[in-house]
């Protein structure tokens, strides 16, 4: 088991994600299987798997993947960033908008989506007798509150490892912490870091526009 921990902390080359990545997935955070991930210090935000919207998932290898998650947290969430220039909640003392013949606000709000690095597991959902895929995401950020029902988007950039059996819960937690470190280090390179920027992180050269697009 100790040998597993010796695995490399950087996966793939410096030039950025390679086909078939990035793979995309999006949905609303739902309740999971109540397996107590949070008690282990590794909460996982579960997403419903829509095989019609994500055809690639039917044949995806079960295991651990890494990439980026973007979240549209409600303004009431303590981790919501006040990044809206034309914030409708801004106090009345905000300068009046200049007169314009157009109804388009002169300062369009910037994206409400916040990008974070993540590790995730793709497996099988025990509720459906393991015939339906499951997806759960551990976001590499310490949140001050839960974010059930928040819209979430994923850009999956690479595969970390297959599922394993563990002799103990401790061994599982150690391995997941290595996965987190692998994701952090692999994603920290410029060609793996979104231009759009990561919460509490740098911006890089990778095109993460899909994560923050407005619909
Ligand atoms: P569940 O079985 O409902 O998925 P978990 O113990 O896995 O319960 O906790 C997951 C929930 O914890 C997420 O839905 C989210 O609201 C919250 N959460 C808080 N911090 C994180 C994080 N860093 N990554 C993922 N989820 C988090
Ligand atoms: Mg979970």
Coordinates of C-alpha atoms and ligand atoms in Angstrom, one line a residue:
X1 CA 0.0 0.0 0.0
X2 CA 2.8 2.4 0.8
X3 CA 4.1 2.0 -2.7
X4 CA 0.9 3.6 -4.0
X5 CA 1.7 6.8 -2.3
X6 CA 5.0 7.0 -4.3
X7 CA 3.0 7.7 -7.4
X8 CA 4.0 10.9 -9.4
X9 CA 2.4 14.2 -8.4
X10 CA 2.4 15.6 -11.9
X11 CA 0.4 13.8 -14.7
X12 CA 0.5 14.5 -18.4
X13 CA 2.9 16.8 -20.2
X14 CA 3.2 20.6 -19.8
X15 CA 1.5 21.5 -23.1
X16 CA -2.0 21.1 -21.7
X17 CA -4.9 18.6 -21.8
X18 CA -4.8 15.9 -24.5
X19 CA -7.7 14.3 -26.4
X20 CA -10.3 13.0 -25.4
X21 CA -10.1 15.7 -22.8
X22 CA -11.5 18.1 -21.9
X23 CA -14.7 16.3 -21.2
X24 CA -17.7 18.3 -20.1
X25 CA -20.5 17.8 -17.7
X26 CA -23.0 20.0 -15.9
X27 CA -25.9 19.8 -13.5
X28 CA -27.3 20.8 -10.1
X29 CA -25.7 19.6 -6.9
X30 CA -27.9 16.9 -5.4
X31 CA -27.7 14.8 -2.2
X32 CA -25.4 11.9 -2.3
X33 CA -25.4 8.4 -0.9
X34 CA -24.9 9.5 2.7
X35 CA -21.6 7.6 2.8
X36 CA -20.2 10.2 5.2
X37 CA -17.6 11.7 2.9
X38 CA -17.9 15.0 4.9
X39 CA -17.0 13.2 8.1
X40 CA -13.8 12.0 6.4
X41 CA -13.0 15.6 5.5
X42 CA -13.6 14.9 1.9
X43 CA -17.1 16.1 1.0
X44 CA -18.2 15.2 -2.5
X45 CA -20.8 17.2 -4.4
X46 CA -22.9 14.7 -6.3
X47 CA -24.2 15.5 -9.8
X48 CA -27.0 13.7 -11.5
X49 CA -25.7 11.8 -14.6
X50 CA -27.6 12.5 -17.8
X51 CA -26.2 10.0 -20.3
X52 CA -28.0 11.8 -23.1
X53 CA -26.2 15.1 -22.3
X54 CA -22.9 13.4 -21.6
X55 CA -22.7 10.4 -24.0
X56 CA -19.0 9.9 -23.2
X57 CA -19.8 8.9 -19.6
X58 CA -21.4 5.5 -20.6
X59 CA -18.0 4.1 -21.6
X60 CA -15.8 6.2 -19.2
X61 CA -13.4 4.2 -17.0
X62 CA -14.5 4.1 -13.4
X63 CA -12.0 5.9 -11.2
X64 CA -10.6 9.3 -10.2
X65 CA -10.4 12.2 -12.6
X66 CA -9.2 15.8 -12.2
X67 CA -10.0 19.2 -13.7
X68 CA -12.0 22.2 -12.9
X69 CA -15.4 22.9 -11.4
X70 CA -17.3 26.1 -11.8
X71 CA -20.1 27.0 -9.4
X72 CA -22.8 29.6 -9.6
X73 CA -23.3 30.2 -5.8
X74 CA -26.2 32.3 -4.7
X75 CA -25.4 35.8 -3.5
X76 CA -26.3 34.7 0.1
X77 CA -23.6 32.0 0.1
X78 CA -20.5 33.1 2.2
X79 CA -18.2 32.1 -0.6
X80 CA -20.0 34.0 -3.3
X81 CA -17.7 36.6 -4.8
X82 CA -19.0 40.1 -5.3
X83 CA -17.7 40.1 -8.9
X84 CA -20.7 41.8 -10.5
X85 CA -19.9 45.2 -11.8
X86 CA -23.5 46.1 -12.6
X87 CA -24.7 44.4 -9.4
X88 CA -28.4 44.8 -9.1
X89 CA -28.0 44.6 -5.3
X90 CA -25.6 47.5 -5.3
X91 CA -26.6 50.4 -3.0
X92 CA -28.6 53.3 -4.3
X93 CA -25.4 55.5 -4.0
X94 CA -24.0 53.8 -7.1
X95 CA -23.4 56.3 -9.9
X96 CA -26.5 56.6 -12.2
X97 CA -26.1 54.9 -15.6
X98 CA -25.5 57.3 -18.4
X99 CA -28.5 58.0 -20.6
X100 CA -28.5 55.7 -23.5
X101 CA -30.8 54.9 -26.4
X102 CA -30.2 51.2 -25.8
X103 CA -31.7 49.3 -22.8
X104 CA -28.5 47.2 -22.5
X105 CA -26.7 48.2 -19.3
X106 CA -23.4 50.0 -20.1
X107 CA -21.5 47.7 -17.7
X108 CA -22.7 44.1 -18.3
X109 CA -22.2 41.9 -15.2
X110 CA -19.1 39.8 -15.3
X111 CA -19.6 36.0 -14.9
X112 CA -21.4 34.7 -11.8
X113 CA -19.4 31.5 -12.2
X114 CA -16.4 30.9 -9.9
X115 CA -13.8 28.3 -11.0
X116 CA -12.1 25.9 -8.6
X117 CA -9.7 22.9 -9.2
X118 CA -11.4 19.6 -8.4
X119 CA -10.9 15.8 -8.2
X120 CA -13.9 13.6 -8.9
X121 CA -14.9 10.0 -9.0
X122 CA -16.9 8.4 -11.7
X123 CA -18.4 5.1 -10.6
X124 CA -21.7 3.4 -10.4
X125 CA -24.8 4.5 -8.4
X126 CA -25.7 2.0 -5.7
X127 CA -29.3 3.3 -5.7
X128 CA -29.7 1.9 -9.2
X129 CA -28.1 -1.5 -8.5
X130 CA -24.9 -0.1 -10.0
X131 CA -26.3 0.1 -13.5
X132 CA -26.3 3.9 -13.7
X133 CA -23.1 6.0 -13.6
X134 CA -22.5 8.3 -10.6
X135 CA -20.3 11.4 -10.5
X136 CA -19.1 13.1 -7.3
X137 CA -16.8 16.0 -7.1
X138 CA -14.4 17.1 -4.3
X139 CA -13.8 20.8 -4.9
X140 CA -10.3 21.8 -3.8
X141 CA -11.5 24.7 -1.7
X142 CA -12.6 25.1 1.9
X143 CA -16.2 26.3 1.8
X144 CA -17.9 28.1 4.7
X145 CA -21.2 26.5 3.9
X146 CA -22.8 23.7 1.8
X147 CA -24.0 24.4 -1.7
X148 CA -26.7 21.9 -2.5
X149 CA -28.9 22.9 -5.5
X150 CA -26.1 25.1 -6.9
X151 CA -25.5 24.8 -10.7
X152 CA -22.1 23.2 -11.3
X153 CA -20.1 22.7 -14.5
X154 CA -17.1 20.4 -14.9
X155 CA -14.2 20.4 -17.3
X156 CA -12.5 17.1 -16.8
X157 CA -8.9 17.3 -18.0
X158 CA -7.4 13.9 -17.1
X159 CA -7.5 10.6 -15.4
X160 CA -5.7 10.0 -12.1
X161 CA -6.3 6.3 -11.2
X162 CA -8.6 3.4 -11.2
X163 CA -10.8 2.5 -8.2
X164 CA -9.0 0.5 -5.5
X165 CA -10.0 -1.6 -2.5
X166 CA -8.6 -0.4 0.8
X167 CA -7.7 -2.3 3.9
X168 CA -8.9 0.6 6.1
X169 CA -10.7 3.9 5.9
X170 CA -7.4 5.6 6.8
X171 CA -5.7 4.1 3.7
X172 CA -8.6 5.4 1.6
X173 CA -8.2 8.9 3.0
X174 CA -4.4 8.9 2.5
X175 CA -4.9 7.9 -1.2
X176 CA -7.6 10.6 -1.8
X177 CA -5.3 13.2 -0.3
X178 CA -2.6 12.1 -2.8
X179 CA -5.2 12.5 -5.6
X180 CA -5.8 16.0 -4.4
X181 CA -2.1 16.8 -4.5
X182 CA -1.8 15.3 -7.9
X183 CA -4.7 17.5 -9.2
X184 CA -3.2 20.6 -7.6
X185 CA 0.2 20.1 -9.0
X186 CA -0.9 19.0 -12.4
X187 CA -3.3 21.9 -12.8
X188 CA -0.9 24.5 -11.5
X189 CA 1.0 24.7 -14.8
X190 CA 0.2 27.6 -17.2
X191 CA -1.2 25.5 -20.0
X192 CA -3.5 23.8 -17.5
X193 CA -4.7 26.9 -15.7
X194 CA -7.7 28.8 -17.1
X195 CA -7.3 32.3 -18.5
X196 CA -10.5 33.1 -16.7
X197 CA -8.7 32.6 -13.3
X198 CA -9.3 30.3 -10.4
X199 CA -10.6 31.4 -7.0
X200 CA -7.6 32.3 -4.8
X201 CA -5.3 31.3 -7.7
X202 CA -3.5 32.5 -10.8
X203 CA -4.8 32.8 -14.4
X204 CA -3.1 30.9 -17.1
X205 CA -3.4 30.0 -20.8
X206 CA -6.0 27.3 -20.8
X207 CA -9.4 28.2 -22.4
X208 CA -11.9 27.8 -19.6
X209 CA -14.6 30.0 -21.2
X210 CA -17.1 27.1 -21.3
X211 CA -17.0 27.1 -17.4
X212 CA -18.1 30.8 -17.2
X213 CA -20.3 31.3 -20.2
X214 CA -23.6 33.0 -19.8
X215 CA -26.6 31.3 -21.5
Ligands
LIG1 P1 -23.7 13.9 0.2 O1 -23.8 12.4 0.5 O2 -25.0 14.6 0.3 O3 -23.1 14.1 -1.1 P2 -21.2 14.7 1.4 O4 -20.8 14.3 2.8 O5 -20.5 14.1 0.3 O6 -22.8 14.5 1.4 O7 -21.1 16.3 1.4 C1 -21.3 16.9 0.1 C2 -21.8 18.3 0.2 O8 -20.9 19.1 1.0 C3 -21.8 19.0 -1.1 O9 -23.1 18.8 -1.8 C4 -21.6 20.4 -0.8 O10 -22.9 21.1 -0.6 C5 -20.8 20.4 0.5 N1 -19.4 20.8 0.3 C6 -18.7 21.6 1.2 N2 -17.4 21.7 0.8 C7 -17.3 20.9 -0.3 C8 -16.1 20.7 -1.1 N3 -14.9 21.2 -0.9 N4 -16.3 19.9 -2.2 C9 -17.5 19.3 -2.4 N5 -18.6 19.5 -1.7 C10 -18.5 20.3 -0.6
LIG2 MG1 -21.2 13.3 -1.7

